Short mmCIF file of C-alpha atoms in Angstrom, two decimals:
data_model
loop_
_atom_site.label_atom_id
_atom_site.label_comp_id
_atom_site.label_asym_id
_atom_site.label_seq_id
_atom_site.Cartn_x
_atom_site.Cartn_y
_atom_site.Cartn_z
CA UNK A 171 0.08 0.12 -0.10
CA UNK A 172 1.46 4.06 -0.48
CA UNK A 173 -0.05 6.50 0.78
CA UNK A 174 1.17 10.14 -0.92
CA UNK A 175 0.90 12.86 1.80
CA UNK A 176 1.49 16.26 0.89
CA UNK A 177 0.58 19.57 2.82
CA UNK A 178 0.99 22.89 1.43
CA UNK A 179 2.22 26.32 2.68
CA UNK A 180 1.28 29.80 0.67
CA UNK A 181 2.51 33.02 1.65
CA UNK A 182 1.52 36.32 -0.46
CA UNK A 183 5.41 37.26 0.33
CA UNK A 184 8.61 35.15 0.05
CA UNK A 185 9.55 34.45 3.54
CA UNK A 186 12.10 32.73 6.08
CA UNK A 187 11.55 29.65 7.51
CA UNK A 188 12.34 28.82 11.25
CA UNK A 189 12.56 25.40 12.07
CA UNK A 190 9.42 22.55 11.80
CA UNK A 191 8.81 20.25 13.88
CA UNK A 192 7.19 17.02 11.52
CA UNK A 193 5.52 13.69 12.56
CA UNK A 194 4.75 11.75 10.03
CA UNK A 195 6.47 8.38 9.93
CA UNK A 196 3.75 5.70 11.39
CA UNK A 197 4.37 4.12 14.07
CA UNK A 198 5.86 0.08 13.28
CA UNK A 199 5.26 -3.09 14.67
CA UNK A 200 4.04 -6.14 14.74
CA UNK A 201 0.55 -5.16 12.71
CA UNK A 202 2.48 -2.55 11.00
CA UNK A 203 5.47 -2.91 8.79
CA UNK A 204 7.11 0.46 6.86
CA UNK A 205 8.76 -1.06 3.36
CA UNK A 206 10.31 2.65 2.33
CA UNK A 207 9.49 6.29 3.38
CA UNK A 208 10.67 9.37 1.91
CA UNK A 209 10.27 13.04 3.15
CA UNK A 210 11.24 16.26 0.93
CA UNK A 211 10.78 19.81 1.78
CA UNK A 212 11.29 22.58 -0.75
CA UNK A 213 12.30 25.11 -0.01
CA UNK A 214 15.60 22.62 1.29
CA UNK A 215 16.07 22.36 4.43
CA UNK A 216 17.75 19.82 6.13
CA UNK A 217 15.92 17.24 7.94
CA UNK A 218 17.44 15.06 11.52
CA UNK A 219 15.31 12.07 13.26
CA UNK A 220 14.21 11.46 17.02
CA UNK A 221 11.99 10.10 18.49
CA UNK A 222 9.94 11.96 21.88
CA UNK A 223 8.95 10.43 24.77
CA UNK A 224 5.91 8.46 24.11
CA UNK A 225 7.99 6.61 20.66
CA UNK A 226 6.68 8.80 17.85
CA UNK A 227 9.24 9.42 14.46
CA UNK A 228 9.88 13.19 14.78
CA UNK A 229 11.39 14.94 11.88
CA UNK A 230 12.89 18.36 12.40
CA UNK A 231 13.36 20.30 9.43
CA UNK A 232 16.18 23.16 9.83
CA UNK A 233 16.45 26.19 7.55
CA UNK A 234 18.81 28.50 5.13
CA UNK A 235 18.42 31.81 4.93
CA UNK A 236 16.36 31.31 1.56
CA UNK A 237 13.12 32.37 0.75
CA UNK A 238 10.12 31.54 -0.73
CA UNK A 239 6.05 31.65 -0.91
CA UNK A 240 5.05 28.30 -0.86
CA UNK A 241 6.29 25.58 1.45
CA UNK A 242 5.60 21.83 0.23
CA UNK A 243 5.98 18.87 2.23
CA UNK A 244 5.59 15.80 1.19
CA UNK A 245 6.02 12.56 3.16
CA UNK A 246 5.70 9.00 0.45
CA UNK A 247 5.00 6.03 2.10
CA UNK A 248 5.09 2.32 1.00
CA UNK A 249 3.64 -0.55 3.72
CA UNK A 250 1.90 -3.25 4.81
CA UNK A 251 -0.16 -4.75 7.41
CA UNK A 252 1.16 -8.83 7.81
CA UNK A 253 -1.72 -11.08 8.38
CA UNK A 254 -1.40 -11.56 11.72
CA UNK A 255 -3.96 -12.75 14.10
CA UNK A 256 -4.87 -10.25 16.50
CA UNK A 257 -6.07 -10.42 20.10
CA UNK A 258 -9.60 -10.93 20.51
CA UNK A 259 -10.90 -8.49 22.22
CA UNK A 260 -13.60 -9.99 23.65
CA UNK A 261 -11.66 -12.70 25.50
CA UNK A 262 -12.65 -12.39 28.93
CA UNK A 263 -10.58 -10.96 31.86
CA UNK A 264 -11.11 -10.31 35.24
CA UNK A 265 -9.20 -7.00 35.36
CA UNK A 266 -11.49 -5.07 32.54
CA UNK A 267 -14.29 -5.24 34.71
CA UNK A 268 -16.54 -1.92 34.29
CA UNK A 269 -16.47 0.35 36.43
CA UNK A 270 -13.13 0.17 38.77
CA UNK A 271 -10.34 -1.05 36.50
CA UNK A 272 -7.58 -2.25 38.15
CA UNK A 273 -4.49 -1.68 36.09
CA UNK A 274 -0.80 -3.39 37.42
CA UNK A 275 0.94 -1.73 40.09
CA UNK A 276 3.46 -1.09 36.97
CA UNK A 277 1.62 0.23 34.68
CA UNK A 278 0.13 2.70 36.29
CA UNK A 279 3.29 4.29 36.93
CA UNK A 280 3.04 4.33 32.71
CA UNK A 281 -0.33 5.17 32.97
CA UNK A 282 -1.06 8.47 34.88
CA UNK A 283 -1.04 10.70 31.89
CA UNK A 284 -3.35 9.05 30.13
CA UNK A 285 -5.27 8.89 33.29
CA UNK A 286 -5.78 12.38 34.45
CA UNK A 287 -8.35 15.17 32.61
CA UNK A 288 -6.48 16.58 30.73
CA UNK A 289 -9.39 19.79 31.13
CA UNK A 290 -9.76 19.74 35.37
CA UNK A 291 -11.32 23.10 34.84
CA UNK A 292 -14.24 21.82 32.48
CA UNK A 293 -15.44 18.73 35.14
CA UNK A 294 -18.45 20.59 36.00
CA UNK A 295 -19.57 22.08 32.69
CA UNK A 296 -18.74 18.16 32.12
CA UNK A 297 -20.99 17.04 34.31
CA UNK A 298 -24.57 17.67 33.09
CA UNK A 299 -22.27 15.31 29.56
CA UNK A 300 -20.87 12.61 31.87
CA UNK A 301 -24.39 11.73 33.60
CA UNK A 302 -25.60 11.61 30.55
CA UNK A 303 -23.70 8.55 29.19
CA UNK A 304 -25.46 5.05 28.58
CA UNK A 305 -26.95 3.82 30.80
CA UNK A 306 -29.25 1.20 28.91
CA UNK A 307 -27.51 -1.73 30.13
CA UNK A 308 -25.45 -3.11 33.45
CA UNK A 309 -22.36 -2.93 31.50
CA UNK A 310 -19.55 -5.29 33.72
CA UNK A 311 -17.27 -5.37 30.58
CA UNK A 312 -14.56 -1.83 29.89
CA UNK A 313 -14.39 -3.39 26.10
CA UNK A 314 -18.46 -3.39 25.93
CA UNK A 315 -18.80 0.55 27.78
CA UNK A 316 -16.08 1.65 25.06
CA UNK A 317 -17.23 1.15 22.36
CA UNK A 318 -21.10 1.65 22.98
CA UNK A 319 -19.78 5.14 24.14
CA UNK A 320 -17.72 5.42 20.99
CA UNK A 321 -21.14 5.00 18.93
CA UNK A 322 -23.39 7.88 21.94
CA UNK A 323 -20.52 10.17 20.67
CA UNK A 324 -21.41 9.56 16.91
CA UNK A 325 -25.22 9.67 17.70
CA UNK A 326 -24.70 12.26 19.64
CA UNK A 327 -22.53 15.25 17.82
CA UNK A 328 -22.41 15.92 14.50
CA UNK A 329 -19.89 15.54 12.41
CA UNK A 330 -18.54 19.09 11.80
CA UNK A 331 -14.54 19.69 9.68
CA UNK A 332 -13.37 22.09 10.93
CA UNK A 333 -9.61 24.41 9.64
CA UNK A 334 -9.14 25.96 12.48
CA UNK A 335 -6.08 25.11 14.10
CA UNK A 336 -5.97 23.81 17.60
CA UNK A 337 -8.41 21.02 19.52
CA UNK A 338 -12.18 22.33 20.48
CA UNK A 339 -12.45 22.26 24.57
CA UNK A 340 -14.75 18.92 25.21
CA UNK A 341 -17.06 21.60 26.76
CA UNK A 342 -17.36 23.20 23.55
CA UNK A 343 -18.23 20.20 21.76
CA UNK A 344 -20.38 18.88 24.41
CA UNK A 345 -21.98 23.04 23.79
CA UNK A 346 -22.29 23.12 20.35
CA UNK A 347 -23.31 19.05 19.80
CA UNK A 348 -20.93 19.36 17.17
CA UNK A 349 -16.87 19.18 15.98
CA UNK A 350 -14.53 17.93 13.82
CA UNK A 351 -12.62 14.08 14.38
CA UNK A 352 -9.51 15.24 16.34
CA UNK A 353 -12.66 17.33 18.95
CA UNK A 354 -14.58 14.28 18.89
CA UNK A 355 -11.87 12.08 19.99
CA UNK A 356 -10.27 14.39 22.45
CA UNK A 357 -14.22 14.29 23.81
CA UNK A 358 -13.59 10.43 24.11
CA UNK A 359 -10.96 11.04 25.57
CA UNK A 360 -11.32 13.37 29.03
CA UNK A 361 -14.82 11.85 29.26
CA UNK A 362 -12.73 7.33 29.75
CA UNK A 363 -10.18 9.31 32.10
CA UNK A 364 -12.93 10.77 34.14
CA UNK A 365 -14.19 7.25 34.38
CA UNK A 366 -10.74 6.34 34.82
CA UNK A 367 -9.80 4.54 31.57
CA UNK A 368 -6.51 5.05 30.54
CA UNK A 369 -7.08 7.24 26.64
CA UNK A 370 -4.52 8.62 24.69
CA UNK A 371 -5.18 10.97 21.85
CA UNK A 372 -4.06 9.27 17.73
CA UNK A 373 -3.38 10.81 14.59
CA UNK A 374 -3.12 8.83 11.76
CA UNK A 375 -5.08 7.79 8.21
CA UNK A 376 -7.78 5.99 7.86
CA UNK A 377 -7.56 4.50 4.29
CA UNK A 378 -11.36 5.48 2.45
CA UNK A 379 -13.71 6.43 -0.24
CA UNK A 380 -12.66 9.95 0.24
CA UNK A 381 -8.60 8.62 0.98
CA UNK A 382 -8.84 6.76 -2.10
CA UNK A 383 -10.76 9.54 -3.88
CA UNK A 384 -7.73 11.99 -3.15
CA UNK A 385 -10.30 13.81 -1.12
CA UNK A 386 -8.58 12.90 1.85
CA UNK A 387 -6.82 14.08 5.39
CA UNK A 388 -4.93 13.07 8.44
CA UNK A 389 -7.72 11.46 10.65
CA UNK A 390 -7.83 11.95 14.50
CA UNK A 391 -8.86 9.17 17.20
CA UNK A 392 -8.14 7.58 20.10
CA UNK A 393 -6.60 4.21 22.24
CA UNK A 394 -8.09 3.06 25.09
CA UNK A 395 -5.63 0.93 27.60
CA UNK A 396 -7.09 -2.45 28.95
CA UNK A 397 -5.17 -4.85 30.94
CA UNK A 398 -3.74 -7.44 28.94
CA UNK A 399 -6.16 -6.43 25.77
CA UNK A 400 -3.90 -3.55 25.32
CA UNK A 401 -3.62 -0.33 23.59
CA UNK A 402 -7.46 -0.46 21.37
CA UNK A 403 -8.42 1.97 18.74
CA UNK A 404 -11.51 3.43 18.97
CA UNK A 405 -13.09 6.02 16.21
CA UNK A 406 -15.93 7.75 17.52
CA UNK A 407 -16.02 10.08 14.27
CA UNK A 408 -16.87 6.24 12.37
CA UNK A 409 -18.98 4.77 15.28
CA UNK A 410 -17.55 1.95 15.49
CA UNK A 411 -13.93 0.74 17.01
CA UNK A 412 -10.77 0.69 14.59
CA UNK A 413 -9.82 -1.54 12.22
CA UNK A 414 -6.70 -2.37 9.65
CA UNK A 415 -8.07 0.70 8.03
CA UNK A 416 -6.78 2.86 10.12
CA UNK A 417 -3.34 3.65 9.87
CA UNK A 418 -1.43 4.81 13.75
CA UNK A 419 1.30 8.16 12.86
CA UNK A 420 1.71 9.32 16.03
CA UNK A 421 0.50 9.08 20.07
CA UNK A 422 0.55 11.18 23.31
CA UNK A 423 -1.21 12.20 26.07
CA UNK A 424 -2.47 15.42 24.60
CA UNK A 425 -3.72 16.73 21.31
CA UNK A 426 -0.64 19.28 20.53
CA UNK A 427 1.09 16.03 20.70
CA UNK A 428 0.33 14.61 17.69
CA UNK A 429 0.78 17.82 15.12
CA UNK A 430 1.94 16.26 11.89
CA UNK A 431 3.41 19.68 11.33
CA UNK A 432 4.08 22.58 13.56
CA UNK A 433 6.53 25.62 12.85
CA UNK A 434 7.90 29.62 12.10
CA UNK A 435 7.82 31.77 9.59
CA UNK A 436 9.84 35.08 9.11
CA UNK A 437 7.47 37.72 7.15
CA UNK A 438 4.93 40.27 7.45
CA UNK A 439 2.29 39.84 10.04
CA UNK A 440 -0.04 39.14 6.84
CA UNK A 441 2.20 37.18 4.91
CA UNK A 442 0.04 33.59 5.31
CA UNK A 443 -2.34 33.20 2.87
CA UNK A 444 -3.71 29.13 3.71
CA UNK A 445 -2.23 25.92 3.71
CA UNK A 446 -3.81 22.72 1.91
CA UNK A 447 -3.83 19.36 2.53
CA UNK A 448 -4.04 16.06 0.43
CA UNK A 449 -3.45 12.35 0.77
CA UNK A 450 -4.02 9.67 -1.07
CA UNK A 451 -3.99 6.29 -1.00
CA UNK A 452 -2.77 3.61 -3.75
#
């Protein structure tokens, strides 16, 4: 499978660029193998690779003094998904009972940042939302609850593509009743943390009809951590658990940690025109 991810920034006047941080290489593992990856930047830049605290591959682009009206960042991937049987999520395990998950003490320390609400100041505002969570089933299994919550958010929150930077706070998304994929993922992540379930934000690609028609962009969802079962992906925008069509690029305890591209430019305040993002599967 091939993936082309091209981001273009446009400016009214020639500008110079400060260091840019890029998180564009998917996380490899037993479920995803990268055969080749070509990352190009125009104007030319020196690329340096590292890994962040969450284990994501990060590239830093260091620019010279060259000025340009455009900044183009293009990532070309060729990757495969080995036919490995995943653990059946319905496999019973006593530590995944709901409510009241019990994490192993060794794991608890590493999960702390995924259990603390990202927006503690909104706790009071979120109470009405939390009190209206699905109660129709007498949940005894955490996986069943998380899946129902995924579908609940899909029903209650209308998807709206936003071009504005940043992520809406959970209370804002509930108040508006709408949000982008990253807004819905943030709301669900925060909700799970209030239920004592470790969760993290995910940025990646979704192989869907829109992407195949060259109209796609990056996608966002979340992963929840359950004892024995590990990190499991859930996509509230689609209203279902993640599957082979989801490709994880990066994960973090906060949405800001997985921004695909971030950086600054030097130039007139009105120089910036806008950006376009194109993701294609073939």
